[in-house]
């Protein structure tokens, strides 16, 4: 708070003092007071007024500086009404009480919204687990009957569509859990090659249908959650299939660096335009390629980035439009895990 701003705020009060001084001067002059006495009275009045203004300004400036310091130090600024310093001013006490009541109402509203969000999240998770039972049942029926004469193609088609449903259901489940990864996150030594083969086996019919050739070279071990990494890899593979070339080839491998392990998924698909590459991890972004796909949601890579951030691993993309894309997941070496233990 500046002195000029404070004086400007007191403009009406200063105007009232000026009017009173003029009225008093006229009155004293009419009562035969000498000009010197009137001048002395006015000077004394001005000195007292200036002293009062400076003293009040100093107190108010100190009060608001304390408020600013409180706001800077706390990460819960909505509790300002509870943290405001005491003040001799009646206005400050009234404002403090009103802010406190207002903040209390906001906190109660936030708590209700959080409870509603929690209930909805729990319902989604419950629904996903329930829906997985019939999905698994359909998959088993298709697997057992696809060898029957005359029905192989039909059951294969049903199985492929069922796999798509399962992928979307998994995306809904992981999105619901993405805010609280730590509740369902178990770090353990993970063989990435096993994860790759599990994901490829899960999507084998889709890979066969699209005539995908996969080259696997994952010899490195990392410390992470196997289930979450499998989901991320699954999304990357589905993206590569969605934007494949006429003769799709996937190269999935690992390499050791000074700072950790790089896990790469490279394809020879349509690639990403240079001006769109920096936006592919944004929520809902589909880009030029995505607009050609009616079912593209722009959520897969967004969810991958979100999960990677929660788990403390990096994810990035390199692409040349028309020649393919390379997705890189970086597992950093932890200070608590020696390099030898990674071998």
Coordinates of C-alpha atoms in Angstrom, one line a residue:
X1 CA 0.0 0.0 0.0
X2 CA 1.4 3.3 -1.1
X3 CA 1.1 6.6 0.8
X4 CA -0.5 8.3 -2.3
X5 CA -3.1 5.6 -2.5
X6 CA -3.9 5.9 1.2
X7 CA -4.3 9.7 1.0
X8 CA -6.5 9.3 -2.1
X9 CA -8.6 6.8 -0.2
X10 CA -9.0 9.4 2.6
X11 CA -10.1 12.1 0.1
X12 CA -13.6 12.6 1.5
X13 CA -12.3 12.9 5.0
X14 CA -9.7 15.5 4.0
X15 CA -12.3 17.4 2.1
X16 CA -14.4 17.5 5.2
X17 CA -11.5 18.8 7.2
X18 CA -10.9 21.5 4.6
X19 CA -14.5 22.6 4.7
X20 CA -14.4 22.7 8.5
X21 CA -11.2 24.8 8.5
X22 CA -12.8 27.3 6.1
X23 CA -16.0 27.5 8.2
X24 CA -14.0 28.0 11.4
X25 CA -11.8 30.7 9.8
X26 CA -14.8 32.6 8.7
X27 CA -16.5 32.3 12.1
X28 CA -13.4 33.4 13.9
X29 CA -12.9 36.3 11.6
X30 CA -16.4 37.4 12.2
X31 CA -15.8 37.3 15.9
X32 CA -12.8 39.7 15.6
X33 CA -10.1 37.1 15.9
X34 CA -6.8 38.3 14.5
X35 CA -5.4 36.7 11.3
X36 CA -2.3 35.6 13.2
X37 CA -4.4 33.7 15.7
X38 CA -6.5 32.1 13.0
X39 CA -3.4 31.1 11.1
X40 CA -1.9 29.6 14.3
X41 CA -5.0 27.5 14.9
X42 CA -5.1 26.3 11.3
X43 CA -1.4 25.3 11.3
X44 CA -1.9 23.4 14.6
X45 CA -4.9 21.7 13.1
X46 CA -2.9 20.7 10.0
X47 CA 0.0 19.4 12.1
X48 CA -2.4 17.2 14.1
X49 CA -4.1 16.0 10.9
X50 CA -0.8 15.1 9.2
X51 CA 0.5 13.3 12.3
X52 CA -2.8 11.3 12.5
X53 CA -2.6 10.4 8.8
X54 CA 1.0 9.2 9.0
X55 CA 0.4 7.2 12.2
X56 CA -2.7 5.6 10.6
X57 CA -0.9 4.9 7.4
X58 CA 2.0 3.2 9.3
X59 CA -0.4 1.0 11.2
X60 CA -2.5 0.0 8.1
X61 CA 0.7 -0.7 6.1
X62 CA 2.0 -2.9 8.8
X63 CA -1.3 -4.8 9.1
X64 CA -1.5 -5.5 5.3
X65 CA 2.1 -6.5 5.2
X66 CA 1.4 -9.1 7.8
X67 CA -1.6 -10.3 5.8
X68 CA 0.6 -10.6 2.7
X69 CA 3.2 -12.6 4.6
X70 CA 0.6 -15.0 5.9
X71 CA -0.7 -15.6 2.3
X72 CA 2.8 -16.2 1.0
X73 CA 3.6 -18.7 3.8
X74 CA 0.5 -20.8 3.7
X75 CA -0.6 -23.1 0.9
X76 CA -4.2 -23.0 2.1
X77 CA -5.2 -19.4 1.3
X78 CA -8.8 -20.2 1.7
X79 CA -8.2 -20.1 5.5
X80 CA -7.3 -16.4 5.4
X81 CA -10.2 -15.6 7.6
X82 CA -8.8 -17.8 10.4
X83 CA -5.2 -16.5 10.0
X84 CA -5.8 -12.8 9.8
X85 CA -3.9 -10.9 12.5
X86 CA -5.9 -9.1 15.2
X87 CA -6.7 -5.4 14.7
X88 CA -7.9 -2.5 16.8
X89 CA -10.2 -1.4 13.9
X90 CA -13.8 -2.3 14.1
X91 CA -13.9 -2.6 10.3
X92 CA -11.1 -5.1 10.3
X93 CA -12.8 -7.2 12.9
X94 CA -16.1 -7.2 10.9
X95 CA -14.3 -8.0 7.7
X96 CA -12.4 -10.8 9.4
X97 CA -15.7 -12.3 10.6
X98 CA -17.4 -12.0 7.3
X99 CA -14.3 -13.6 5.5
X100 CA -14.3 -16.4 8.0
X101 CA -18.0 -17.2 7.5
X102 CA -17.5 -17.0 3.7
X103 CA -14.5 -19.3 3.8
X104 CA -16.3 -21.8 6.0
X105 CA -19.1 -21.9 3.5
X106 CA -16.6 -22.5 0.6
X107 CA -14.8 -25.2 2.6
X108 CA -18.1 -27.0 3.3
X109 CA -19.1 -26.8 -0.4
X110 CA -15.7 -28.2 -1.4
X111 CA -16.0 -31.0 1.0
X112 CA -19.4 -31.9 -0.4
X113 CA -18.0 -31.9 -3.9
X114 CA -15.1 -34.1 -2.9
X115 CA -17.5 -36.6 -1.3
X116 CA -19.6 -36.6 -4.4
X117 CA -16.5 -37.1 -6.6
X118 CA -15.3 -39.9 -4.3
X119 CA -18.6 -41.7 -4.5
X120 CA -18.6 -41.3 -8.3
X121 CA -15.0 -42.6 -8.5
X122 CA -15.9 -45.6 -6.3
X123 CA -18.9 -46.3 -8.5
X124 CA -16.9 -46.2 -11.7
X125 CA -14.3 -48.6 -10.2
X126 CA -17.0 -50.9 -9.0
X127 CA -18.7 -50.8 -12.4
X128 CA -15.5 -51.5 -14.3
X129 CA -14.8 -54.6 -12.1
X130 CA -18.4 -55.8 -12.7
X131 CA -18.3 -55.3 -16.4
X132 CA -15.0 -57.1 -16.7
X133 CA -16.7 -60.4 -15.8
X134 CA -19.0 -60.5 -18.9
X135 CA -16.1 -59.2 -21.0
X136 CA -14.0 -62.1 -19.9
X137 CA -16.9 -64.5 -20.4
X138 CA -17.3 -63.3 -24.0
X139 CA -13.6 -63.7 -24.6
X140 CA -13.6 -67.3 -23.3
X141 CA -16.7 -68.2 -25.4
X142 CA -15.0 -66.8 -28.5
X143 CA -11.7 -68.6 -27.8
X144 CA -13.5 -71.9 -27.2
X145 CA -15.7 -71.7 -30.3
X146 CA -13.6 -70.0 -32.9
X147 CA -12.3 -73.3 -34.1
X148 CA -15.8 -74.6 -34.9
X149 CA -16.4 -75.1 -38.7
X150 CA -18.1 -72.1 -40.4
X151 CA -18.0 -69.8 -37.3
X152 CA -14.4 -69.0 -37.0
X153 CA -14.6 -65.6 -38.6
X154 CA -17.7 -64.6 -36.7
X155 CA -16.2 -65.4 -33.3
X156 CA -12.9 -63.7 -34.3
X157 CA -14.8 -60.5 -35.1
X158 CA -16.7 -60.7 -31.9
X159 CA -13.4 -61.2 -30.0
X160 CA -11.8 -58.2 -31.6
X161 CA -14.7 -55.9 -30.8
X162 CA -14.7 -57.4 -27.2
X163 CA -11.1 -56.5 -26.9
X164 CA -11.8 -52.9 -27.9
X165 CA -14.5 -52.7 -25.2
X166 CA -12.0 -54.1 -22.6
X167 CA -9.4 -51.5 -23.7
X168 CA -11.9 -48.6 -23.2
X169 CA -13.0 -50.0 -19.9
X170 CA -9.4 -50.2 -18.7
X171 CA -8.9 -46.6 -19.8
X172 CA -11.9 -45.5 -17.7
X173 CA -10.5 -47.4 -14.7
X174 CA -7.0 -46.0 -14.9
X175 CA -8.3 -42.5 -15.4
X176 CA -10.4 -42.8 -12.3
X177 CA -7.3 -44.0 -10.3
X178 CA -4.8 -41.6 -11.9
X179 CA -5.2 -39.0 -9.1
X180 CA -4.3 -41.5 -6.4
X181 CA -1.7 -43.7 -8.0
X182 CA 0.0 -44.3 -4.7
X183 CA -3.0 -46.3 -3.4
X184 CA -2.5 -49.0 -6.1
X185 CA 1.2 -48.7 -6.8
X186 CA 3.7 -51.4 -6.0
X187 CA 7.3 -50.9 -7.0
X188 CA 9.2 -54.1 -7.8
X189 CA 11.9 -55.3 -10.1
X190 CA 10.2 -55.6 -13.5
X191 CA 11.3 -57.5 -16.6
X192 CA 10.1 -55.2 -19.4
X193 CA 10.4 -58.0 -21.9
X194 CA 7.7 -60.0 -20.0
X195 CA 5.5 -57.0 -20.0
X196 CA 5.9 -56.5 -23.7
X197 CA 5.0 -60.1 -24.5
X198 CA 2.0 -60.0 -22.2
X199 CA 0.6 -56.9 -23.9
X200 CA 1.3 -58.3 -27.4
X201 CA -0.4 -61.5 -26.4
X202 CA -3.4 -59.5 -25.1
X203 CA -3.7 -57.8 -28.5
X204 CA -2.6 -60.7 -30.7
X205 CA -5.9 -60.9 -32.8
X206 CA -5.7 -57.1 -33.4
X207 CA -2.0 -57.4 -34.4
X208 CA -2.7 -60.4 -36.7
X209 CA -5.7 -58.6 -38.3
X210 CA -3.4 -55.6 -39.1
X211 CA -0.5 -57.8 -40.2
X212 CA 1.8 -56.2 -37.7
X213 CA 5.5 -57.3 -37.5
X214 CA 7.0 -56.7 -34.1
X215 CA 10.8 -56.6 -33.3
X216 CA 11.4 -57.0 -29.5
X217 CA 14.7 -56.3 -27.8
X218 CA 14.1 -55.6 -24.1
X219 CA 16.8 -57.0 -22.0
X220 CA 16.9 -54.4 -19.2
X221 CA 15.2 -54.6 -15.8
X222 CA 13.6 -51.6 -14.1
X223 CA 12.0 -50.8 -10.8
X224 CA 8.4 -49.8 -11.4
X225 CA 4.8 -51.1 -11.1
X226 CA 4.3 -53.8 -13.7
X227 CA 0.5 -53.3 -14.1
X228 CA 0.7 -49.5 -14.7
X229 CA 3.5 -49.9 -17.2
X230 CA 1.6 -52.6 -19.0
X231 CA -1.4 -50.2 -19.4
X232 CA 0.9 -47.4 -20.7
X233 CA 2.5 -49.8 -23.2
X234 CA -0.9 -51.0 -24.3
X235 CA -2.0 -47.5 -25.1
X236 CA 1.2 -46.8 -27.1
X237 CA 0.7 -50.0 -29.1
X238 CA -3.0 -49.3 -29.8
X239 CA -2.0 -45.8 -31.0
X240 CA 0.6 -47.3 -33.3
X241 CA -2.0 -49.7 -34.7
X242 CA -4.5 -47.0 -35.2
X243 CA -2.1 -44.8 -37.2
X244 CA -0.3 -47.7 -39.0
X245 CA 1.2 -47.8 -42.5
X246 CA 0.4 -50.4 -45.2
X247 CA 3.2 -52.7 -43.9
X248 CA 3.3 -51.9 -40.1
X249 CA 6.5 -52.7 -38.2
X250 CA 6.9 -52.1 -34.5
X251 CA 10.3 -52.0 -32.8
X252 CA 10.1 -52.2 -29.0
X253 CA 13.4 -52.1 -27.1
X254 CA 15.4 -50.8 -24.2
X255 CA 18.7 -49.1 -23.8
X256 CA 20.8 -48.1 -20.8
X257 CA 22.0 -44.5 -20.3
X258 CA 23.9 -42.7 -17.6
X259 CA 20.6 -41.5 -16.0
X260 CA 18.5 -44.7 -16.3
X261 CA 16.8 -47.0 -18.8
X262 CA 15.0 -45.8 -22.0
X263 CA 12.1 -47.9 -23.1
X264 CA 11.1 -47.1 -26.7
X265 CA 8.2 -48.0 -28.9
X266 CA 8.9 -47.1 -32.5
X267 CA 6.6 -47.6 -35.6
X268 CA 6.7 -46.8 -39.3
X269 CA 3.2 -45.3 -39.3
X270 CA 1.8 -42.0 -40.5
X271 CA 3.8 -39.9 -38.0
X272 CA 2.9 -36.6 -36.4
X273 CA 3.1 -33.1 -37.9
X274 CA 5.9 -31.0 -36.4
X275 CA 3.5 -28.3 -35.3
X276 CA 1.4 -30.8 -33.5
X277 CA 4.1 -32.9 -31.8
X278 CA 4.3 -30.7 -28.7
X279 CA 0.5 -31.0 -28.1
X280 CA 0.0 -34.7 -28.4
X281 CA -0.1 -35.2 -24.6
X282 CA -2.8 -32.6 -24.1
X283 CA -6.2 -33.7 -22.9
X284 CA -8.6 -34.2 -25.8
X285 CA -6.0 -33.3 -28.5
X286 CA -6.5 -35.5 -31.6
X287 CA -4.6 -33.6 -34.3
X288 CA -4.7 -34.1 -38.1
X289 CA -4.5 -37.9 -37.8
X290 CA -7.1 -38.1 -35.0
X291 CA -9.7 -36.2 -37.1
X292 CA -9.5 -39.0 -39.7
X293 CA -10.4 -41.5 -37.0
X294 CA -14.0 -41.2 -35.9
X295 CA -13.3 -42.9 -32.6
X296 CA -10.2 -40.9 -31.6
X297 CA -10.7 -39.3 -28.2
X298 CA -7.3 -37.8 -27.5
X299 CA -7.3 -39.3 -24.1
X300 CA -4.8 -42.2 -24.5
X301 CA -1.5 -40.2 -24.6
X302 CA -2.9 -37.7 -22.1
X303 CA -3.5 -40.5 -19.6
X304 CA -0.1 -42.0 -20.3
X305 CA 1.6 -38.6 -19.5
X306 CA -0.5 -38.2 -16.4
X307 CA 0.4 -41.7 -15.0
X308 CA 4.1 -41.2 -15.9
X309 CA 4.2 -38.0 -13.9
X310 CA 2.5 -39.6 -10.9
X311 CA 5.1 -42.5 -11.0
X312 CA 8.1 -40.3 -11.5
X313 CA 9.1 -41.5 -14.9
X314 CA 9.4 -39.5 -18.1
X315 CA 7.6 -39.9 -21.5
X316 CA 8.4 -38.1 -24.7
X317 CA 7.8 -38.4 -28.4
X318 CA 9.9 -38.1 -31.6
X319 CA 8.3 -38.2 -35.0
X320 CA 8.7 -37.5 -38.7
X321 CA 5.5 -37.0 -40.5
X322 CA 4.8 -39.7 -43.0
X323 CA 7.7 -41.9 -41.7
X324 CA 6.7 -43.0 -38.2
X325 CA 6.8 -42.1 -34.5
X326 CA 9.1 -43.1 -31.6
X327 CA 7.7 -43.0 -28.0
X328 CA 10.3 -42.9 -25.3
X329 CA 9.6 -43.8 -21.6
X330 CA 12.5 -43.0 -19.3
X331 CA 13.0 -44.8 -16.0
X332 CA 15.5 -42.8 -14.0
X333 CA 18.0 -44.4 -11.6
X334 CA 16.8 -43.8 -8.1
X335 CA 19.3 -42.5 -5.4
X336 CA 18.1 -45.4 -3.3
X337 CA 18.8 -48.1 -5.9
X338 CA 22.3 -48.8 -7.0
X339 CA 23.1 -49.3 -10.6
X340 CA 24.3 -52.8 -9.9
X341 CA 20.9 -53.8 -8.6
X342 CA 19.4 -52.9 -12.0
X343 CA 21.6 -55.6 -13.6

